[in-house]
Amino acid sequence: MAVYRLRSGLVVEHALTGQWQLVDAALKRVIQLGDADARLVRALAQGGTAAQLAKTTKVSADHITVQLSALARLYVLQGKRSQARVALQLEREAFARQCRQDAAQEDIAWPPGRDPPRHRCQGTGTCCGASFLGPLLPADHRRVADLTFGSRVRQGQLQRLGKNTADEDPFEVVHLGGHDHIGMARGDDQRCVAQGDDQLCDIHREHGAAAKPVACRLFPLRLHRSPQGVHVSLLLTCDGYDRARPAGEAWPQRQDEIRTLLAEGAPTVRVVVPCEWTPGLAVPFGDWLALQAQLYSCEPEQPDARRWLADAVSIAQAAIDARCAAVAEGQQVQVAARLTGVVPALRGDRQWHEKDRAESWAAALDARAADLVPRGRHHDADRLADLAAGVRAQLADYSFAAPGWSADREAQRHLHDVVANDLAVYVAIGHLDAGLTALTGRTLFVEALACALALRAGRHNVQASDTTRALHVAYRSEPDLAALHAAAC
């Protein structure tokens, strides 16, 4: 019979409120306990079998099983699961110390895969039309404030914005999350005041690329920091991606550029350490790297995003099952975790969205788009209208493999790029289950919208320009899509 004990080092005490609480110095937390849990935790300090604990606490055997499983998920019980979690806390603290060091000196992990996404600027001006052009770093703010640029258009734009043109102030302030953030000002058409009539940057033209704010030079790069170093990937939102991809050079050739951006303070997003494969199932980062290598090893030779995702989900589930078996402790504390409904969605066995809810959501997007047109925000209006079209296309089961549809190789490659680009880090930011679910949702959305855009142009053949636009809409609309996917799942 398994004997259950409280993990060593835990302190059970009364809080100032009079409630019992569990002080966990190793994991740096305090757990408030209800009366039933407090009785069990105090009994666990002496240890006992499930039957003995049930007798001591005067609850049923079934309820003891539920309580023990809950405490095991909190890493309160002595055993393999808690020992592993305490070791992971040390990894987390080491990573925190690592992140206090200069990111520019870290190793750089380039995008993996057979033919990873690449990019070279095509001068489309996509990055100049975002809803917020920043945030600017303090050094950016000081440098740009001292520059004179674009006199042929800036004076009129700044006057219409109510700016003092004598002060040459090309900035705006956005209040977000309790803080003021400085960005480049936007003109009547919601585009950057530094953008000339030819859609190119006047700062770049007149003072060189190094004079631009770091946020502008960073686009469309994404930098994530992990115990492995700094991982580089792309924000696949560039309007010129169908041209930018084949023009992009090999990633290692951009090392000096990346290190310069890091040295100047380019932001990096930290992966979550320890990584979780499902909520409460944490693993060392080395295990995540090993799983990542498996996920990329199943990449098909020809672009096929759906097949790759289906294989990746199967591999991930096998890894989760193995981890669950490794941390199970006795009959009363079993660990079971399954991935959510991504596999049926990939096979087409169920709709990704509930029909009535998705229709209502698409109608709301159309209404938001119509409201933006009179305010001159045509770019955002078009994006929201396309977002609604993509949701409706998913309801209609549009896909490259549907009867009557075809897709050019580059269009298929762009859809494949969603998986290649995001698999390495996206599923490590939260837990693996949520990452794979979100990645599946994004992939299916891009595919459906690309078909809808082709149909709008009178074609049943999807071209690279269609997937480029679909990528732009999907990546620019991450908060909207996340909200819809959360409701669907």
PDB file of N, CA and C in Angstrom, residues 65-108:
ATOM      1  N   THR A  65      -9.195  10.187  -2.322  1.00  0.00           N
ATOM      2  CA  THR A  65      -8.539  10.062  -3.630  1.00  0.00           C
ATOM      3  C   THR A  65      -8.559  11.386  -4.375  1.00  0.00           C
ATOM      4  N   VAL A  66      -9.695  12.061  -4.347  1.00  0.00           N
ATOM      5  CA  VAL A  66      -9.810  13.367  -5.018  1.00  0.00           C
ATOM      6  C   VAL A  66      -8.873  14.379  -4.373  1.00  0.00           C
ATOM      7  N   GLN A  67      -8.866  14.414  -3.033  1.00  0.00           N
ATOM      8  CA  GLN A  67      -8.012  15.378  -2.325  1.00  0.00           C
ATOM      9  C   GLN A  67      -6.531  15.115  -2.585  1.00  0.00           C
ATOM     10  N   LEU A  68      -6.129  13.844  -2.517  1.00  0.00           N
ATOM     11  CA  LEU A  68      -4.720  13.527  -2.747  1.00  0.00           C
ATOM     12  C   LEU A  68      -4.293  13.891  -4.158  1.00  0.00           C
ATOM     13  N   SER A  69      -5.151  13.622  -5.141  1.00  0.00           N
ATOM     14  CA  SER A  69      -4.816  13.977  -6.524  1.00  0.00           C
ATOM     15  C   SER A  69      -4.659  15.491  -6.666  1.00  0.00           C
ATOM     16  N   ALA A  70      -5.549  16.258  -6.012  1.00  0.00           N
ATOM     17  CA  ALA A  70      -5.459  17.711  -6.074  1.00  0.00           C
ATOM     18  C   ALA A  70      -4.168  18.210  -5.429  1.00  0.00           C
ATOM     19  N   LEU A  71      -3.819  17.648  -4.271  1.00  0.00           N
ATOM     20  CA  LEU A  71      -2.579  18.062  -3.605  1.00  0.00           C
ATOM     21  C   LEU A  71      -1.355  17.660  -4.414  1.00  0.00           C
ATOM     22  N   ALA A  72      -1.438  16.522  -5.098  1.00  0.00           N
ATOM     23  CA  ALA A  72      -0.321  16.103  -5.945  1.00  0.00           C
ATOM     24  C   ALA A  72      -0.103  17.107  -7.082  1.00  0.00           C
ATOM     25  N   ARG A  73      -1.219  17.618  -7.639  1.00  0.00           N
ATOM     26  CA  ARG A  73      -1.086  18.613  -8.709  1.00  0.00           C
ATOM     27  C   ARG A  73      -0.468  19.903  -8.198  1.00  0.00           C
ATOM     28  N   LEU A  74      -0.576  20.139  -6.901  1.00  0.00           N
ATOM     29  CA  LEU A  74       0.047  21.321  -6.290  1.00  0.00           C
ATOM     30  C   LEU A  74       1.473  21.040  -5.810  1.00  0.00           C
ATOM     31  N   TYR A  75       1.972  19.841  -6.054  1.00  0.00           N
ATOM     32  CA  TYR A  75       3.334  19.439  -5.663  1.00  0.00           C
ATOM     33  C   TYR A  75       3.521  19.497  -4.142  1.00  0.00           C
ATOM     34  N   VAL A  76       2.481  19.108  -3.434  1.00  0.00           N
ATOM     35  CA  VAL A  76       2.524  19.132  -1.975  1.00  0.00           C
ATOM     36  C   VAL A  76       2.965  17.794  -1.405  1.00  0.00           C
ATOM     37  N   LEU A  77       2.681  16.690  -2.094  1.00  0.00           N
ATOM     38  CA  LEU A  77       3.023  15.367  -1.592  1.00  0.00           C
ATOM     39  C   LEU A  77       4.486  15.028  -1.856  1.00  0.00           C
ATOM     40  N   GLN A  78       5.077  14.294  -0.925  1.00  0.00           N
ATOM     41  CA  GLN A  78       6.433  13.803  -1.124  1.00  0.00           C
ATOM     42  C   GLN A  78       6.401  12.718  -2.199  1.00  0.00           C
ATOM     43  N   GLY A  79       7.272  12.812  -3.186  1.00  0.00           N
ATOM     44  CA  GLY A  79       7.287  11.816  -4.243  1.00  0.00           C
ATOM     45  C   GLY A  79       7.984  12.328  -5.487  1.00  0.00           C
ATOM     46  N   LYS A  80       7.964  11.497  -6.536  1.00  0.00           N
ATOM     47  CA  LYS A  80       8.715  11.835  -7.761  1.00  0.00           C
ATOM     48  C   LYS A  80       8.233  13.126  -8.393  1.00  0.00           C
ATOM     49  N   ARG A  81       6.923  13.320  -8.377  1.00  0.00           N
ATOM     50  CA  ARG A  81       6.378  14.504  -9.058  1.00  0.00           C
ATOM     51  C   ARG A  81       6.854  15.792  -8.382  1.00  0.00           C
ATOM     52  N   SER A  82       6.771  15.832  -7.074  1.00  0.00           N
ATOM     53  CA  SER A  82       7.194  17.022  -6.338  1.00  0.00           C
ATOM     54  C   SER A  82       8.704  17.223  -6.419  1.00  0.00           C
ATOM     55  N   GLN A  83       9.447  16.131  -6.340  1.00  0.00           N
ATOM     56  CA  GLN A  83      10.908  16.255  -6.445  1.00  0.00           C
ATOM     57  C   GLN A  83      11.301  16.839  -7.791  1.00  0.00           C
ATOM     58  N   ALA A  84      10.610  16.374  -8.835  1.00  0.00           N
ATOM     59  CA  ALA A  84      10.913  16.910 -10.164  1.00  0.00           C
ATOM     60  C   ALA A  84      10.563  18.390 -10.244  1.00  0.00           C
ATOM     61  N   ARG A  85       9.450  18.789  -9.602  1.00  0.00           N
ATOM     62  CA  ARG A  85       9.040  20.195  -9.657  1.00  0.00           C
ATOM     63  C   ARG A  85       9.999  21.094  -8.898  1.00  0.00           C
ATOM     64  N   VAL A  86      10.522  20.640  -7.793  1.00  0.00           N
ATOM     65  CA  VAL A  86      11.501  21.431  -7.041  1.00  0.00           C
ATOM     66  C   VAL A  86      12.781  21.603  -7.864  1.00  0.00           C
ATOM     67  N   ALA A  87      13.183  20.525  -8.551  1.00  0.00           N
ATOM     68  CA  ALA A  87      14.358  20.636  -9.429  1.00  0.00           C
ATOM     69  C   ALA A  87      14.108  21.640 -10.546  1.00  0.00           C
ATOM     70  N   LEU A  88      12.879  21.663 -11.056  1.00  0.00           N
ATOM     71  CA  LEU A  88      12.539  22.612 -12.112  1.00  0.00           C
ATOM     72  C   LEU A  88      12.555  24.046 -11.597  1.00  0.00           C
ATOM     73  N   GLN A  89      12.241  24.229 -10.318  1.00  0.00           N
ATOM     74  CA  GLN A  89      12.312  25.569  -9.747  1.00  0.00           C
ATOM     75  C   GLN A  89      13.747  26.093  -9.794  1.00  0.00           C
ATOM     76  N   LEU A  90      14.707  25.206  -9.557  1.00  0.00           N
ATOM     77  CA  LEU A  90      16.111  25.613  -9.648  1.00  0.00           C
ATOM     78  C   LEU A  90      16.460  26.022 -11.074  1.00  0.00           C
ATOM     79  N   GLU A  91      15.900  25.291 -12.058  1.00  0.00           N
ATOM     80  CA  GLU A  91      16.114  25.662 -13.462  1.00  0.00           C
ATOM     81  C   GLU A  91      15.508  27.034 -13.748  1.00  0.00           C
ATOM     82  N   ARG A  92      14.338  27.284 -13.184  1.00  0.00           N
ATOM     83  CA  ARG A  92      13.677  28.568 -13.381  1.00  0.00           C
ATOM     84  C   ARG A  92      14.516  29.707 -12.810  1.00  0.00           C
ATOM     85  N   GLU A  93      15.058  29.508 -11.636  1.00  0.00           N
ATOM     86  CA  GLU A  93      15.866  30.550 -11.011  1.00  0.00           C
ATOM     87  C   GLU A  93      17.158  30.785 -11.780  1.00  0.00           C
ATOM     88  N   ALA A  94      17.736  29.704 -12.304  1.00  0.00           N
ATOM     89  CA  ALA A  94      18.946  29.861 -13.125  1.00  0.00           C
ATOM     90  C   ALA A  94      18.640  30.644 -14.398  1.00  0.00           C
ATOM     91  N   PHE A  95      17.464  30.398 -14.981  1.00  0.00           N
ATOM     92  CA  PHE A  95      17.071  31.133 -16.186  1.00  0.00           C
ATOM     93  C   PHE A  95      16.852  32.609 -15.873  1.00  0.00           C
ATOM     94  N   ALA A  96      16.269  32.888 -14.713  1.00  0.00           N
ATOM     95  CA  ALA A  96      16.070  34.288 -14.311  1.00  0.00           C
ATOM     96  C   ALA A  96      17.416  34.999 -14.179  1.00  0.00           C
ATOM     97  N   ARG A  97      18.418  34.308 -13.613  1.00  0.00           N
ATOM     98  CA  ARG A  97      19.755  34.908 -13.515  1.00  0.00           C
ATOM     99  C   ARG A  97      20.351  35.114 -14.908  1.00  0.00           C
ATOM    100  N   GLN A  98      20.141  34.154 -15.794  1.00  0.00           N
ATOM    101  CA  GLN A  98      20.643  34.263 -17.166  1.00  0.00           C
ATOM    102  C   GLN A  98      20.059  35.487 -17.866  1.00  0.00           C
ATOM    103  N   CYS A  99      18.769  35.752 -17.615  1.00  0.00           N
ATOM    104  CA  CYS A  99      18.099  36.860 -18.293  1.00  0.00           C
ATOM    105  C   CYS A  99      18.545  38.218 -17.784  1.00  0.00           C
ATOM    106  N   ARG A 100      19.289  38.247 -16.685  1.00  0.00           N
ATOM    107  CA  ARG A 100      19.849  39.513 -16.213  1.00  0.00           C
ATOM    108  C   ARG A 100      21.142  39.854 -16.949  1.00  0.00           C
ATOM    109  N   GLN A 101      21.637  38.919 -17.741  1.00  0.00           N
ATOM    110  CA  GLN A 101      22.846  39.153 -18.522  1.00  0.00           C
ATOM    111  C   GLN A 101      22.487  39.786 -19.870  1.00  0.00           C
ATOM    112  N   ASP A 102      23.491  40.286 -20.562  1.00  0.00           N
ATOM    113  CA  ASP A 102      23.302  40.958 -21.852  1.00  0.00           C
ATOM    114  C   ASP A 102      22.822  39.962 -22.898  1.00  0.00           C
ATOM    115  N   ALA A 103      21.631  40.214 -23.459  1.00  0.00           N
ATOM    116  CA  ALA A 103      21.076  39.306 -24.468  1.00  0.00           C
ATOM    117  C   ALA A 103      21.940  39.253 -25.720  1.00  0.00           C
ATOM    118  N   ALA A 104      22.669  40.329 -26.005  1.00  0.00           N
ATOM    119  CA  ALA A 104      23.497  40.373 -27.213  1.00  0.00           C
ATOM    120  C   ALA A 104      24.645  39.376 -27.162  1.00  0.00           C
ATOM    121  N   GLN A 105      24.969  38.876 -25.965  1.00  0.00           N
ATOM    122  CA  GLN A 105      26.054  37.916 -25.823  1.00  0.00           C
ATOM    123  C   GLN A 105      25.566  36.471 -25.808  1.00  0.00           C
ATOM    124  N   GLU A 106      24.252  36.276 -25.894  1.00  0.00           N
ATOM    125  CA  GLU A 106      23.681  34.935 -25.856  1.00  0.00           C
ATOM    126  C   GLU A 106      23.903  34.210 -27.187  1.00  0.00           C
ATOM    127  N   ASP A 107      23.830  32.885 -27.130  1.00  0.00           N
ATOM    128  CA  ASP A 107      23.805  32.113 -28.370  1.00  0.00           C
ATOM    129  C   ASP A 107      22.522  32.443 -29.133  1.00  0.00           C
ATOM    130  N   ILE A 108      22.593  32.372 -30.461  1.00  0.00           N
ATOM    131  CA  ILE A 108      21.420  32.621 -31.289  1.00  0.00           C
ATOM    132  C   ILE A 108      20.960  31.302 -31.895  1.00  0.00           C
TER     133      ILE A 108
END
